[in-house]
Structures are given as structure tokens and as C-alpha cells.
Coordinates of C-alpha atoms and ligand atoms in Angstrom, one line a residue:
X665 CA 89.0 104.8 120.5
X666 CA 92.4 103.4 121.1
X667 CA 96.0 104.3 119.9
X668 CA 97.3 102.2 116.7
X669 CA 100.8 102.7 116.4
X670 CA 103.0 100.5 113.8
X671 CA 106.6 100.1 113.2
X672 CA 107.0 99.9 109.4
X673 CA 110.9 98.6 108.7
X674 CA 110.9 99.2 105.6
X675 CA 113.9 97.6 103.7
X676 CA 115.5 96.9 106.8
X677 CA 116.3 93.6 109.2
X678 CA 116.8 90.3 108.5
X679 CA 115.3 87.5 110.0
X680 CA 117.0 86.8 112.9
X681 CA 117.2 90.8 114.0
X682 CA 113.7 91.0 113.4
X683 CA 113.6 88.0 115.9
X684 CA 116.0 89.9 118.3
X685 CA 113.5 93.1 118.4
X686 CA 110.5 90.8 118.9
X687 CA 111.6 88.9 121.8
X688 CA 112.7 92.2 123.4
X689 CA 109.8 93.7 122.5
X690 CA 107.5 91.0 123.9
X691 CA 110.0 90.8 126.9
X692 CA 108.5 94.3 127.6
X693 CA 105.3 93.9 127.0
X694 CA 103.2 94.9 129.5
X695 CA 104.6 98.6 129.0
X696 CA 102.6 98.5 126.0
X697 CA 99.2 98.2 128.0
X698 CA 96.4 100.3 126.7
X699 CA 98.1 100.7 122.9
X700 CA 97.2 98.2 119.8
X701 CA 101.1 97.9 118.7
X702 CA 101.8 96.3 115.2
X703 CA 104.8 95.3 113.6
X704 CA 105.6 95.6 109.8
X705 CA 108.8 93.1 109.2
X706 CA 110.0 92.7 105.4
X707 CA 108.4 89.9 103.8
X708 CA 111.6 88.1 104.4
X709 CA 111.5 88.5 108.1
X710 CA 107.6 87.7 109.2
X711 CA 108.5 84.1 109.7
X712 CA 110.9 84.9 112.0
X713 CA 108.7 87.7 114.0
X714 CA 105.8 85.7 113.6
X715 CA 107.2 82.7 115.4
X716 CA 107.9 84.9 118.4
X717 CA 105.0 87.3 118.6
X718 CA 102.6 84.1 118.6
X719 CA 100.6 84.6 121.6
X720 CA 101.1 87.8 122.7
X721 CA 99.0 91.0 122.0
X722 CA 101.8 92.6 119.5
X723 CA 100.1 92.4 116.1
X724 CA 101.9 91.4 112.7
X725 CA 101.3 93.8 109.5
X726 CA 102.6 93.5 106.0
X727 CA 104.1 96.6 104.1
X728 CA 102.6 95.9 101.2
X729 CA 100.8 92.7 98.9
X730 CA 99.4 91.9 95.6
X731 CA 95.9 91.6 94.7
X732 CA 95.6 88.2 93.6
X733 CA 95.4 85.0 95.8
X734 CA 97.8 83.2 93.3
X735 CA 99.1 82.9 89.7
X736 CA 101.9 84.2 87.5
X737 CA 103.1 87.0 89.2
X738 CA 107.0 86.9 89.7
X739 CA 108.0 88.6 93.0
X740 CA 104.2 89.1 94.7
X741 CA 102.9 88.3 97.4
X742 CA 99.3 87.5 98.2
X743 CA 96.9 88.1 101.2
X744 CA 97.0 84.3 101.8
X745 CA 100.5 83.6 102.2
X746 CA 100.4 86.5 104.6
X747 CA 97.7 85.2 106.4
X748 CA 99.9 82.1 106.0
X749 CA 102.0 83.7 108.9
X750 CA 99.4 85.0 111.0
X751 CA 99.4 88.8 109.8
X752 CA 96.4 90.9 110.5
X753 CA 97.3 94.4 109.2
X754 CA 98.5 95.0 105.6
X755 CA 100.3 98.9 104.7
X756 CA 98.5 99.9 101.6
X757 CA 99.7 102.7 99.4
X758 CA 102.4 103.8 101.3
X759 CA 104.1 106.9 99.6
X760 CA 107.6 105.2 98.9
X761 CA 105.6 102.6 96.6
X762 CA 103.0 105.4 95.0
X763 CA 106.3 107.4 94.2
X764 CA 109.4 105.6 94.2
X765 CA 107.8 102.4 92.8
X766 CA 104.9 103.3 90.7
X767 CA 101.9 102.2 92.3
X768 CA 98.7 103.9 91.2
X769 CA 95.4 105.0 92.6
X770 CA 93.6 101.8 91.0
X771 CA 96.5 99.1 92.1
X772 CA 95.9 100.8 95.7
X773 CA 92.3 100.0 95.2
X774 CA 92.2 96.3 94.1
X775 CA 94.7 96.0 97.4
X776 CA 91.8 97.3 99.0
X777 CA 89.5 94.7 97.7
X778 CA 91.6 91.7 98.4
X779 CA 92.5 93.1 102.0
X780 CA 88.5 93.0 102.4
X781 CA 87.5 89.8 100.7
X782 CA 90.6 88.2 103.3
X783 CA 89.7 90.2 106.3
X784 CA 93.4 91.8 106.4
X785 CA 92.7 95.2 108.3
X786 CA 94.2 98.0 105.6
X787 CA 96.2 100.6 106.9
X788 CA 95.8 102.8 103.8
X789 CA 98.1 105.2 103.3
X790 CA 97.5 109.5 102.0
X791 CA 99.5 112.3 101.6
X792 CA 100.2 115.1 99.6
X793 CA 104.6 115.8 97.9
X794 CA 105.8 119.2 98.8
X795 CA 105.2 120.9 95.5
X796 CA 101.2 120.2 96.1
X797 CA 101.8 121.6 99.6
X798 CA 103.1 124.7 98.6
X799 CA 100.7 124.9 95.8
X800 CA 97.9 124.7 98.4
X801 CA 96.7 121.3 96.9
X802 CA 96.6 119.2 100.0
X803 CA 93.2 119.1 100.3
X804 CA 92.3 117.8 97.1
X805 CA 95.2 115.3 96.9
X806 CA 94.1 113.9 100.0
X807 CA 90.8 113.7 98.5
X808 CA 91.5 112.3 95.6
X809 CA 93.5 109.6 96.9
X810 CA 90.6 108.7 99.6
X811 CA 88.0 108.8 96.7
X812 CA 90.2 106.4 94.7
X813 CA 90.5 103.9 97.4
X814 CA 87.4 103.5 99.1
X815 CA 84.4 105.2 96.8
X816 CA 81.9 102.2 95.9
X817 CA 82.9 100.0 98.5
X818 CA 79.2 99.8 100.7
X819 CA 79.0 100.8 104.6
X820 CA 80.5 98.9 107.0
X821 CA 82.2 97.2 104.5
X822 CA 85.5 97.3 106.3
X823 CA 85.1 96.4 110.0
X824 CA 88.0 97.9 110.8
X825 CA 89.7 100.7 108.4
X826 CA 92.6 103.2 109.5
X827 CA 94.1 105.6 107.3
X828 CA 97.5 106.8 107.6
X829 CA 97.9 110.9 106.7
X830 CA 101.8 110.9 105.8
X831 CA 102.6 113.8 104.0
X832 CA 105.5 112.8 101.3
X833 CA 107.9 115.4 102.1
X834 CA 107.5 114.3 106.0
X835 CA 109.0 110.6 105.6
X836 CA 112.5 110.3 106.4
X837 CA 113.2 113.5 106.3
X838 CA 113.3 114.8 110.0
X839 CA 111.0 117.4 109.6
X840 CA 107.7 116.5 110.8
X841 CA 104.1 118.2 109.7
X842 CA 102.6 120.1 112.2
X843 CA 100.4 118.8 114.6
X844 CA 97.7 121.3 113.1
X845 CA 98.2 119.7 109.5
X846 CA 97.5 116.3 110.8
X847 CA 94.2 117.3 112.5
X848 CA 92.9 119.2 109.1
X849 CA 93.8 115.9 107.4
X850 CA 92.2 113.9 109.7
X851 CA 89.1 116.0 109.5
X852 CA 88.8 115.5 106.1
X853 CA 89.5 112.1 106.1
X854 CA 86.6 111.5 108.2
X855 CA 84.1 113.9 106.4
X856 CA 85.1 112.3 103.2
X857 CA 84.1 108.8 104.9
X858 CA 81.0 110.2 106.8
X859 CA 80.0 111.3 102.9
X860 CA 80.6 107.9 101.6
X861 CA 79.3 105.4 104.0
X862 CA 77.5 108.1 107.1
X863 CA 78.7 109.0 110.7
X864 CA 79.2 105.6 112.3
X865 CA 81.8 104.7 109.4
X866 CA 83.2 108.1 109.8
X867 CA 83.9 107.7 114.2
X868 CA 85.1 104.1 113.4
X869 CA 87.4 105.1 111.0
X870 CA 91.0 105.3 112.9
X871 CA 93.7 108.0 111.5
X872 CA 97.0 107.7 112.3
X873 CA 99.9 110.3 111.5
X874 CA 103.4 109.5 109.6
X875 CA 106.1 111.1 109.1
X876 CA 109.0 111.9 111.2
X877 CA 107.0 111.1 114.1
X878 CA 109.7 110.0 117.4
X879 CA 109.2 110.5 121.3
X880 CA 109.7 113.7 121.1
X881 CA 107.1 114.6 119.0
X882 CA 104.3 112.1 118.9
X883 CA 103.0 114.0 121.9
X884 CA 101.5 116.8 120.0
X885 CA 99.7 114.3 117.6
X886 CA 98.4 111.5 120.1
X887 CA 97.2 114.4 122.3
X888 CA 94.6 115.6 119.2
X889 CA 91.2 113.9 119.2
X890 CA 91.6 113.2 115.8
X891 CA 94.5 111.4 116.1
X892 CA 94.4 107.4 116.8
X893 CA 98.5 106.8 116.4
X894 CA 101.3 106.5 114.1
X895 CA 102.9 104.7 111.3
X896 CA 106.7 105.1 112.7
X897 CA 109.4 104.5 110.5
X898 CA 113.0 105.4 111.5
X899 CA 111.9 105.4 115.0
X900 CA 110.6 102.1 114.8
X901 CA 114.4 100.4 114.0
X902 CA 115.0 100.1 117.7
X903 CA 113.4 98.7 120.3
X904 CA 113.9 101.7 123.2
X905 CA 113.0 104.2 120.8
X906 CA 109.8 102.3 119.4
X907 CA 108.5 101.8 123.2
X908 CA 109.4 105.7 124.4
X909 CA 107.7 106.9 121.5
X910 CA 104.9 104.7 123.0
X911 CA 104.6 105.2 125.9
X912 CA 104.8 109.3 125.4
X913 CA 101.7 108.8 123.2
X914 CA 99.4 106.9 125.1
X915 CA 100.2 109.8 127.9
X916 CA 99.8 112.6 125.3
X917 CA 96.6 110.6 124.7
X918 CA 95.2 109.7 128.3
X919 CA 94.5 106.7 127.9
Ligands
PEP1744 C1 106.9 105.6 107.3 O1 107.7 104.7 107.0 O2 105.8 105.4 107.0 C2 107.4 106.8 107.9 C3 106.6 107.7 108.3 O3 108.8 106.9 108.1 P1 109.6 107.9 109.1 O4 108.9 107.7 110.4 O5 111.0 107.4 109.1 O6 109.4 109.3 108.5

């Protein structure tokens, strides 16, 4: 299975230097041979990266959407005006919105189901804070959170599905996990999924780490089986960092 590695911005860029990083990134494009590359603009900015990135193979993602395709809901956005703009890939559940802004278990869910019912690939997003770390809660965390998202939805539901292990205390911070706590996570991720909807949902499945993750390090997770890319934050901002960082993984990876 291929690499999936995605710059999420955050709160960062406006339109015109999302449009800077595009072009350049387009300009180098064929370094990014063999990798599925994604980039997550602010809501503000996917005009502006959409309008260059038409036509090439660099993919547009959302970092986040409401549930509803319309209606009185100040401040959303819904999966049709992103689709509106050509965006494939939606961030769901990312850690800063679970913790910083709130977002639950069942608003990550009826994300899910609207990402389905408009063919918006999720990149769902998992990971334990420090205190369930060092109270040796991973595990069930991580299980929990999976169960919440994607119990009841049937097999093959999702034709594609990749789930983003990005341990809380990992993003932003500088201090990666360790390669070997991605692979555990990803191993559960995948037996969780083989339980829910059998072994050909489980190998499709794609698991990406986050957290920390830069050229320097990405090596260690790309090069586990169980690893299928990142979610790259800070390392995303620029352009040479963003395309060292992948170009070290798709050699850590082999492919
Ligand atoms: C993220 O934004 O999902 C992330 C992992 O950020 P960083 O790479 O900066 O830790």
C-alpha cells in the first residue's frame, strides 16, 4: 500500500501564501513520485490552493467540517461547499478540536457519516493525552475512540479510510512517540477494524503517524509495515521541509 502523507496548517497561511507553497510545491512535483501527497489549507485559503493544485496529482483535504449539508449553523462548514472546491480528504477528530475545542466522540461520528454519504475520504484522527499514557491507558483510549467512530458502519462501507495515531502530548511539542508506539497503535487499529468489518477492511485500512514527525524522523515510522505515512504539522509550513520529509519516507519505505 502506498504512503499518505498530509500537511495539516492548521491556523496558519492566508490565501495568497497558501498559493505561494502550492505553485512551488507543484513546481516540484515529480519529486513527489510514488507518495499520495495532500494538502490541508485553512478554510480561508482552499480557494486559493485549489485554483493552483487543479490538475496535478497533489490532493486537497479539509481540517475539519460540520455534519450537515446546509442550515442554521453560524460558522460551519459542510462537505458540499468543500467539495465545492475540489477537496477529497477531510481531517476528522483531530486532537486540537477533541481537546482544545470540545468535539466529542459522537460529533466525530456524524463527521464520519457525512464524509461517507459525500464520498470525502476521512482521515480520522486517535490518540491518547499524557496522563492516559503514563497511566497505561493507551490501549483502551485508542479503542474507545475507534469504537466510537466507526462501530455500526457495515463492511466496505468506506472505500477508502485512514486513521491517523497522534498521541496528544506528541503534537507540537518536539518530542515525537517512538516508532514502537506507532506500530502497537497501528496494530490495534487494524485488529479493532478486522473485528468490525473482517481482514480485507483491516489491510485496506491506511494508518498514518502524527506528531512531531520531520525529515529527520519520519524514517523510523515509514520504514514499519504498519505504517502508510503522516499527518505533518509544523513541518508541513514550508515547502523544503514538507518535500525532505518526503522524500526520506518514501526511502525509509522502499517504495
Ligand atoms: C498535526 O497537526 O496533526 C501534527 C501532528 O502537528 P505537528 O507535526 O506539528 O506535531
Amino acid at each position: 500500500m502506498g504512503l499518505i502523507i498530509a500537511a495539516n496548517w492548521k491556523m496558519h497561511k492566508s490565501a495568497s501564501e497558501a498559493e505561494t507553497f502550492c505553485r512551488e510545491l507543484r513546481r516540484r512535483e515529480k519529486e513527489l513520485q510514488g507518495v499520495e501527497v495532500l494538502v490541508c489549507p485553512p478554510f480561508t485559503a482552499l480557494a486559493a490552493a485549489a485554483e493552483v493544485l487543479a490538475g496535478s496529482s497533489i490532493k486537497l483535504g479539509a481540517q475539519n467540517m460540520f455534519w450537515e449539508d446546509k442550515g442554521a449553523f453560524t460558522g460551519e462548514i459542510s462537505p458540499l461547499m468543500l467539495k465545492d472546491f475540489g477537496v477529497s480528504h477531510v481531517i476528522i477528530g483531530h486532537s486540537e478540536r477533541r481537546h482544545i475545542l470540545g468535539e466529542d466522540d459522537a460529533a466525530i461520528r456524524r463527521k464520519l457519516e457525512a464524509a461517507l454519504r459525500h464520498g470525502l475520504t476521512p482521515l480520522l484522527c486517535i490518540g491518547e493525552k499524557e496522563e492516559e499514557r503514563d497511566q497505561g491507558e493507551t490501549g483502551a483510549v485508542l479503542e474507545r475512540q475507534l469504537r466510537a467512530a466507526l462501530e455500526g458502519f457495515e463492511p466496505g462501507a468506506f472505500k477508502e479510510l485512514v486513521v491517523a495515531y497522534e498521541p496528544v502530548w506528541a503534537i507540537g511539542t518536539g518530542r515525537a512517540a517512538s516508532p514502537a508506539d506507532a506500530d502497537n497503535a497501528a496494530v490495534l487499529v487494524r485488529r479493532l477494524v478486522e473485528q468490525l468489518w473482517g481482514s480485507e477492511a483491516a489491510s485496506a485500512v491506511r494508518v498514518q503517524y502524527g506528531g512531531s514527525v520531520n525529515a529527520g524522523n519520519i524514517g523510523g515510522f515509514a520504514a514499519l509495515p504498519s505504517i502508510d505515512g503522516a499527518l505533518v504539522g509544523g513541518a508541513s509550513l514550508e515547502v523544503d521541509s514538507f518535500i525532505s520529509l518526503i522524500l526520506a519516507a518514501r526511502e525509509a519505505a522502499g517504495c
